[in-house]
């Protein structure tokens, strides 16, 4: 297997998680790292055994097969743009960008440069999400009428990472950090979302961002959907699909798959493959680097999620008015 040499920009909480995941992938190595502070670079390079780059330009110029981007949301557009222009393949953390125009610019930059751009929407790769998709494709659920999702965790205020509590970096509270994963799951399961109505507000007001956000969706393919997210409510993550023959949902962070058939009064669990979604996402990126294959969650999939977030934001500002999602 050809060894894939990776670099990383953004060496904080998630940079560590990505480096740990790369270490578990056969045929991949993390060679170089960059963040603006020298202290971060030396801590990270010692912890993960890679070379600290002197500057972003030095990272960009290094002979690497791909670069992982784990910097704050507002920086994604410029970092992706700089890497794309230099012809570097990119795996960028979610969300791809914070606005439709920035997300479009990222996709265009990648297209023009002919590089691979993958967005880290890894939760569609979890065992239970894959099982949901199979249940839809096999017709087990019958006609799909609705999708439902929730993603919350208590997180913040974040004194060491104040950008997280800035509403410009995290519009719609937990939606930017967590809800976007479920929006991508929804797209994976039912195709594009066309219309949105959203409410988002502070309740406790402990951080600068919204405490609770909830949205209703209409999918182009017919069903409707509902999604809630919060960074003030204890951990819970689920994606559910309700059909005419059965309903099915993921539980326990995508490790359990539950099905309730039409005539059953209770759900039963079915085995799913345990998957580390972060490792699976990076393994797929390495495979694209080796083969040139198009990523499952490429720039356009990342754009679609940003477009739904943008529609939610416009709707919330308009008191929950129904708004259309922009297409690419
Ligand atoms: N997929 C998931 O489930 C998941 C989970 C958590 C986080 N994430 C994503 O990972 C990304 C980073 O989040 P985090 O929690 O790791 O943040 P973090 O802990 O604050 O780390 C951010 C890192 O980026 C560096 N940085 C900031 N601005 C930069 C710039 N302009 N150029 C280069 N480096 C810069 C920071 O160091 P300096 O200030 O020294 O430059 C720091 O090393 C976000 O997109 C977030 O949504 C994804």
Coordinates of C-alpha atoms and ligand atoms in Angstrom, one line a residue:
X1 CA 0.0 0.0 0.0
X2 CA 1.4 3.4 -0.9
X3 CA 2.2 5.5 2.2
X4 CA 0.0 8.6 2.4
X5 CA 1.8 11.6 3.9
X6 CA -0.4 14.0 5.7
X7 CA -0.1 17.5 7.2
X8 CA -2.4 19.3 9.6
X9 CA -3.3 22.9 10.3
X10 CA -5.2 23.6 13.5
X11 CA -3.6 21.8 16.5
X12 CA -6.2 22.2 19.2
X13 CA -8.8 19.8 20.7
X14 CA -9.9 18.3 17.4
X15 CA -6.4 18.4 15.9
X16 CA -5.3 16.0 18.6
X17 CA -8.3 13.7 17.9
X18 CA -7.4 13.7 14.1
X19 CA -3.8 12.9 14.8
X20 CA -4.8 10.0 17.1
X21 CA -7.0 8.7 14.3
X22 CA -4.3 8.9 11.7
X23 CA -2.0 6.9 13.9
X24 CA -4.6 4.1 13.7
X25 CA -4.7 4.0 9.9
X26 CA -2.4 1.6 8.1
X27 CA -0.4 3.3 5.3
X28 CA -0.9 6.8 6.6
X29 CA 1.4 9.1 8.6
X30 CA 1.2 12.6 9.9
X31 CA 4.4 14.4 8.8
X32 CA 4.0 18.1 9.5
X33 CA 1.8 20.4 11.6
X34 CA 1.0 24.1 11.8
X35 CA -0.8 26.5 14.1
X36 CA 0.1 30.2 14.6
X37 CA 1.5 29.8 18.1
X38 CA 5.0 28.3 18.5
X39 CA 4.0 26.7 21.8
X40 CA 1.1 24.8 20.1
X41 CA 3.3 23.6 17.3
X42 CA 6.0 22.3 19.7
X43 CA 3.5 20.6 22.0
X44 CA 1.7 19.0 19.1
X45 CA 4.8 17.9 17.2
X46 CA 6.2 16.2 20.4
X47 CA 2.8 14.6 21.2
X48 CA 2.3 13.1 17.7
X49 CA 5.8 12.8 16.3
X50 CA 5.6 15.2 13.4
X51 CA 7.6 18.1 12.2
X52 CA 6.4 21.7 13.2
X53 CA 6.2 23.9 10.1
X54 CA 7.8 27.3 10.5
X55 CA 4.9 29.0 8.7
X56 CA 1.7 28.3 6.8
X57 CA 3.7 28.8 3.6
X58 CA 6.2 26.1 4.7
X59 CA 3.3 23.6 5.3
X60 CA 1.8 24.5 2.0
X61 CA 5.1 24.0 0.2
X62 CA 5.9 20.6 1.9
X63 CA 5.7 17.4 -0.2
X64 CA 2.5 16.2 1.4
X65 CA -0.3 14.1 -0.2
X66 CA -3.1 15.9 1.8
X67 CA -3.6 18.4 4.5
X68 CA -6.2 18.2 7.3
X69 CA -7.8 21.5 8.4
X70 CA -9.0 21.8 12.0
X71 CA -9.0 25.5 12.6
X72 CA -11.9 27.7 13.8
X73 CA -15.0 27.9 11.5
X74 CA -14.4 31.5 10.2
X75 CA -10.9 30.6 9.0
X76 CA -12.0 27.6 6.8
X77 CA -12.7 29.7 3.7
X78 CA -9.2 31.3 3.6
X79 CA -7.3 28.2 4.6
X80 CA -9.1 26.1 2.1
X81 CA -8.6 28.8 -0.6
X82 CA -4.8 29.0 0.1
X83 CA -4.3 25.2 0.1
X84 CA -6.4 24.8 -3.1
X85 CA -4.6 27.5 -5.0
X86 CA -1.3 25.7 -4.1
X87 CA -2.8 22.4 -5.5
X88 CA -3.0 20.7 -2.1
X89 CA -5.6 18.0 -1.4
X90 CA -7.8 18.9 1.6
X91 CA -9.9 17.3 4.3
X92 CA -11.6 20.2 6.1
X93 CA -13.5 20.0 9.4
X94 CA -17.2 20.8 9.4
X95 CA -18.8 23.1 8.6
X96 CA -17.1 23.8 5.3
X97 CA -17.7 27.5 5.8
X98 CA -20.0 29.9 7.6
X99 CA -21.9 31.4 4.6
X100 CA -23.2 30.2 1.3
X101 CA -20.9 32.5 -0.6
X102 CA -17.8 31.2 1.3
X103 CA -18.8 27.6 0.9
X104 CA -19.3 28.2 -2.8
X105 CA -15.9 29.9 -3.0
X106 CA -14.3 26.8 -1.4
X107 CA -15.9 24.4 -3.9
X108 CA -15.0 26.5 -6.9
X109 CA -11.4 26.9 -5.7
X110 CA -11.1 23.1 -5.3
X111 CA -12.8 22.5 -8.7
X112 CA -10.5 25.0 -10.5
X113 CA -7.4 23.6 -8.9
X114 CA -8.5 20.0 -9.6
X115 CA -7.8 18.9 -6.1
X116 CA -9.6 16.6 -3.7
X117 CA -11.8 18.4 -1.1
X118 CA -13.4 16.3 1.5
X119 CA -15.6 17.7 4.4
X120 CA -15.5 15.8 7.7
X121 CA -19.2 14.8 7.9
X122 CA -18.2 11.5 9.4
X123 CA -21.4 10.6 11.3
X124 CA -23.0 9.2 8.1
X125 CA -20.3 6.5 8.3
X126 CA -21.4 5.3 11.8
X127 CA -22.8 1.8 11.9
X128 CA -26.4 2.8 12.7
X129 CA -26.5 5.5 10.1
X130 CA -25.4 3.1 7.4
X131 CA -28.0 0.6 8.7
X132 CA -30.7 3.3 8.4
X133 CA -29.7 3.9 4.8
X134 CA -29.8 0.1 4.0
X135 CA -33.2 -0.2 5.6
X136 CA -34.5 2.6 3.3
X137 CA -32.8 1.2 0.2
X138 CA -34.1 -2.3 0.9
X139 CA -37.7 -1.0 1.3
X140 CA -38.0 -2.3 4.9
X141 CA -39.3 1.1 6.1
X142 CA -41.8 1.4 3.2
X143 CA -42.6 4.9 2.1
X144 CA -40.5 7.4 4.2
X145 CA -42.7 10.1 5.7
X146 CA -40.5 11.8 8.2
X147 CA -37.0 12.1 9.6
X148 CA -36.1 13.2 13.1
X149 CA -32.8 14.2 14.7
X150 CA -31.3 15.5 17.9
X151 CA -27.7 16.3 18.9
X152 CA -26.8 17.9 22.2
X153 CA -24.0 18.0 24.8
X154 CA -23.2 20.3 27.6
X155 CA -20.3 22.3 26.3
X156 CA -19.3 25.8 27.4
X157 CA -18.5 28.4 28.4
X158 CA -15.1 27.6 26.8
X159 CA -12.5 29.8 28.5
X160 CA -9.6 28.2 26.6
X161 CA -11.4 28.6 23.2
X162 CA -13.4 31.8 23.4
X163 CA -14.2 31.6 19.6
X164 CA -16.6 28.8 20.3
X165 CA -18.8 31.1 22.4
X166 CA -18.9 33.8 19.7
X167 CA -22.2 33.9 17.8
X168 CA -20.3 34.8 14.6
X169 CA -18.3 31.6 14.8
X170 CA -21.2 29.5 16.1
X171 CA -24.4 30.9 14.6
X172 CA -27.5 29.0 15.8
X173 CA -25.8 27.7 18.9
X174 CA -25.2 24.0 18.8
X175 CA -26.2 23.8 15.1
X176 CA -22.7 24.9 13.9
X177 CA -20.9 22.4 16.0
X178 CA -23.3 19.5 16.3
X179 CA -26.5 19.9 14.3
X180 CA -24.6 20.1 11.0
X181 CA -23.7 16.4 11.4
X182 CA -27.4 15.5 11.5
X183 CA -28.2 17.7 8.5
X184 CA -25.6 15.7 6.6
X185 CA -27.2 12.5 7.8
X186 CA -30.6 13.7 6.6
X187 CA -29.1 14.5 3.1
X188 CA -27.5 11.1 3.1
X189 CA -30.8 9.4 4.0
X190 CA -33.4 11.4 2.1
X191 CA -31.7 13.8 -0.3
X192 CA -31.7 17.5 -0.4
X193 CA -33.7 19.7 2.0
X194 CA -35.7 22.3 0.1
X195 CA -37.5 24.4 2.7
X196 CA -36.8 25.3 6.3
X197 CA -38.4 26.9 9.3
X198 CA -36.3 27.5 12.4
X199 CA -36.4 28.9 16.0
X200 CA -33.2 29.6 17.9
X201 CA -32.8 31.3 21.3
X202 CA -31.0 31.7 24.6
X203 CA -32.7 30.3 27.7
X204 CA -30.0 30.3 30.3
X205 CA -27.8 32.8 28.5
X206 CA -24.6 31.3 30.0
X207 CA -22.6 31.7 26.8
X208 CA -22.9 34.3 24.0
X209 CA -24.5 31.7 21.7
X210 CA -28.0 30.3 21.5
X211 CA -28.9 27.6 24.0
X212 CA -31.5 25.8 21.9
X213 CA -32.2 25.6 18.2
X214 CA -34.9 23.6 16.5
X215 CA -35.9 23.4 12.8
X216 CA -38.5 21.8 10.5
X217 CA -37.6 20.7 7.0
X218 CA -39.2 19.7 3.8
X219 CA -37.2 17.3 1.6
X220 CA -37.3 17.5 -2.2
X221 CA -38.0 13.8 -2.2
X222 CA -41.3 14.3 -0.3
X223 CA -40.8 13.6 3.5
X224 CA -40.7 16.3 6.2
X225 CA -38.1 16.5 9.0
X226 CA -37.4 17.9 12.4
X227 CA -34.0 18.6 14.1
X228 CA -33.1 19.9 17.5
X229 CA -29.7 20.8 19.0
X230 CA -28.2 22.3 22.1
X231 CA -24.9 22.9 23.8
X232 CA -26.7 23.2 27.2
X233 CA -28.5 19.8 27.3
X234 CA -26.7 16.6 28.2
X235 CA -25.3 14.3 25.5
X236 CA -27.8 12.7 23.2
X237 CA -27.4 12.0 19.5
X238 CA -29.9 10.3 17.3
X239 CA -31.2 10.1 13.8
X240 CA -34.6 8.5 13.1
X241 CA -36.6 7.6 10.0
X242 CA -40.3 7.0 10.1
X243 CA -41.9 5.0 7.3
X244 CA -45.2 3.3 6.4
X245 CA -43.9 -0.2 7.1
X246 CA -41.4 0.5 10.0
X247 CA -39.5 3.1 11.9
X248 CA -35.8 2.9 12.6
X249 CA -33.3 5.0 14.5
X250 CA -29.8 5.3 15.7
X251 CA -29.0 5.4 19.4
X252 CA -26.0 5.4 21.7
X253 CA -23.9 7.7 19.5
X254 CA -24.6 5.7 16.3
X255 CA -23.6 2.3 17.9
X256 CA -27.1 0.9 18.3
X257 CA -29.7 0.5 15.6
X258 CA -33.3 0.0 16.6
X259 CA -36.3 -1.0 14.4
X260 CA -40.0 -1.0 15.2
X261 CA -42.1 -2.8 12.6
X262 CA -45.6 -1.7 11.6
X263 CA -47.4 -4.2 13.9
X264 CA -44.9 -4.1 16.8
X265 CA -45.5 -2.2 20.1
X266 CA -41.8 -2.1 20.9
X267 CA -38.6 -1.6 19.0
X268 CA -35.9 -4.3 18.8
X269 CA -32.2 -3.8 18.4
X270 CA -30.2 -5.2 15.5
X271 CA -26.4 -5.6 15.4
X272 CA -24.4 -3.0 13.5
X273 CA -20.7 -2.9 12.9
X274 CA -18.9 -0.8 15.5
X275 CA -17.2 2.0 13.5
X276 CA -14.9 4.9 14.7
X277 CA -16.4 7.5 12.3
X278 CA -13.4 9.8 12.5
X279 CA -11.0 7.0 11.5
X280 CA -13.4 5.9 8.8
X281 CA -13.6 9.4 7.4
X282 CA -9.8 9.8 7.3
X283 CA -9.4 6.3 5.9
X284 CA -11.7 7.3 3.0
X285 CA -9.7 10.5 2.5
X286 CA -6.5 8.5 2.2
X287 CA -8.2 6.1 -0.3
X288 CA -9.2 9.1 -2.4
X289 CA -5.6 10.4 -2.3
X290 CA -4.4 7.0 -3.5
X291 CA -7.0 6.4 -6.2
X292 CA -8.2 9.9 -7.1
X293 CA -11.7 8.9 -6.3
X294 CA -14.3 11.5 -5.5
X295 CA -15.0 11.8 -1.7
X296 CA -18.5 10.7 -0.5
X297 CA -18.7 14.0 1.5
X298 CA -17.0 16.3 -1.0
X299 CA -17.3 20.1 -1.4
X300 CA -20.8 19.9 -2.8
X301 CA -22.1 17.8 0.1
X302 CA -20.4 20.3 2.5
X303 CA -22.0 23.2 0.6
X304 CA -25.4 21.6 0.9
X305 CA -25.1 21.5 4.7
X306 CA -24.0 25.2 4.8
X307 CA -26.9 26.2 2.6
X308 CA -29.4 24.5 5.0
X309 CA -27.7 26.3 8.0
X310 CA -27.9 29.6 6.1
X311 CA -31.7 29.0 5.5
X312 CA -32.1 28.2 9.2
X313 CA -30.4 31.4 10.1
X314 CA -32.6 33.5 7.7
X315 CA -35.7 31.8 9.0
X316 CA -34.8 32.3 12.7
X317 CA -34.2 36.0 12.1
X318 CA -37.6 36.2 10.4
X319 CA -39.3 34.6 13.4
X320 CA -39.5 31.1 12.0
X321 CA -40.7 32.1 8.5
X322 CA -40.4 29.3 5.9
X323 CA -37.4 29.9 3.6
X324 CA -36.0 28.2 0.6
X325 CA -32.6 26.5 0.7
X326 CA -30.1 27.9 -1.9
X327 CA -28.8 25.4 -4.4
X328 CA -25.1 25.4 -5.6
Ligands
LIG1 N1 -16.0 16.4 13.5 C1 -16.3 16.7 14.8 O1 -17.0 16.0 15.5 C2 -15.6 17.9 15.4 C3 -15.4 17.9 16.8 C4 -14.8 19.0 17.4 C5 -14.2 20.0 16.5 N2 -14.4 19.9 15.2 C6 -14.0 21.0 14.3 O2 -12.6 21.1 14.3 C7 -12.3 22.5 14.1 C8 -11.4 23.0 15.2 O3 -12.1 22.9 16.5 P1 -11.3 22.7 17.8 O4 -12.3 22.5 18.8 O5 -10.1 21.8 17.7 O6 -10.7 24.2 18.1 P2 -9.5 24.7 19.0 O7 -9.2 23.7 20.0 O8 -9.7 26.1 19.3 O9 -8.2 24.6 18.0 C9 -8.1 25.5 16.9 C10 -6.7 25.4 16.3 O10 -6.6 26.2 15.2 C11 -5.4 27.1 15.3 N3 -5.7 28.3 14.5 C12 -6.6 29.2 14.7 N4 -6.7 30.1 13.7 C13 -5.8 29.7 12.8 C14 -5.3 30.2 11.5 N5 -5.8 31.3 11.0 N6 -4.4 29.5 10.9 C15 -3.8 28.4 11.4 N7 -4.2 27.9 12.6 C16 -5.1 28.5 13.3 C17 -5.3 27.3 16.8 O11 -4.0 27.6 17.2 P3 -3.3 29.1 17.0 O12 -4.3 30.1 17.6 O13 -2.0 29.0 17.7 O14 -3.2 29.4 15.6 C18 -5.6 25.9 17.3 O15 -4.5 25.1 17.2 C19 -13.6 23.2 13.9 O16 -13.9 23.3 12.6 C20 -14.6 22.3 14.7 O17 -15.9 22.4 14.2 C21 -15.0 18.8 14.6

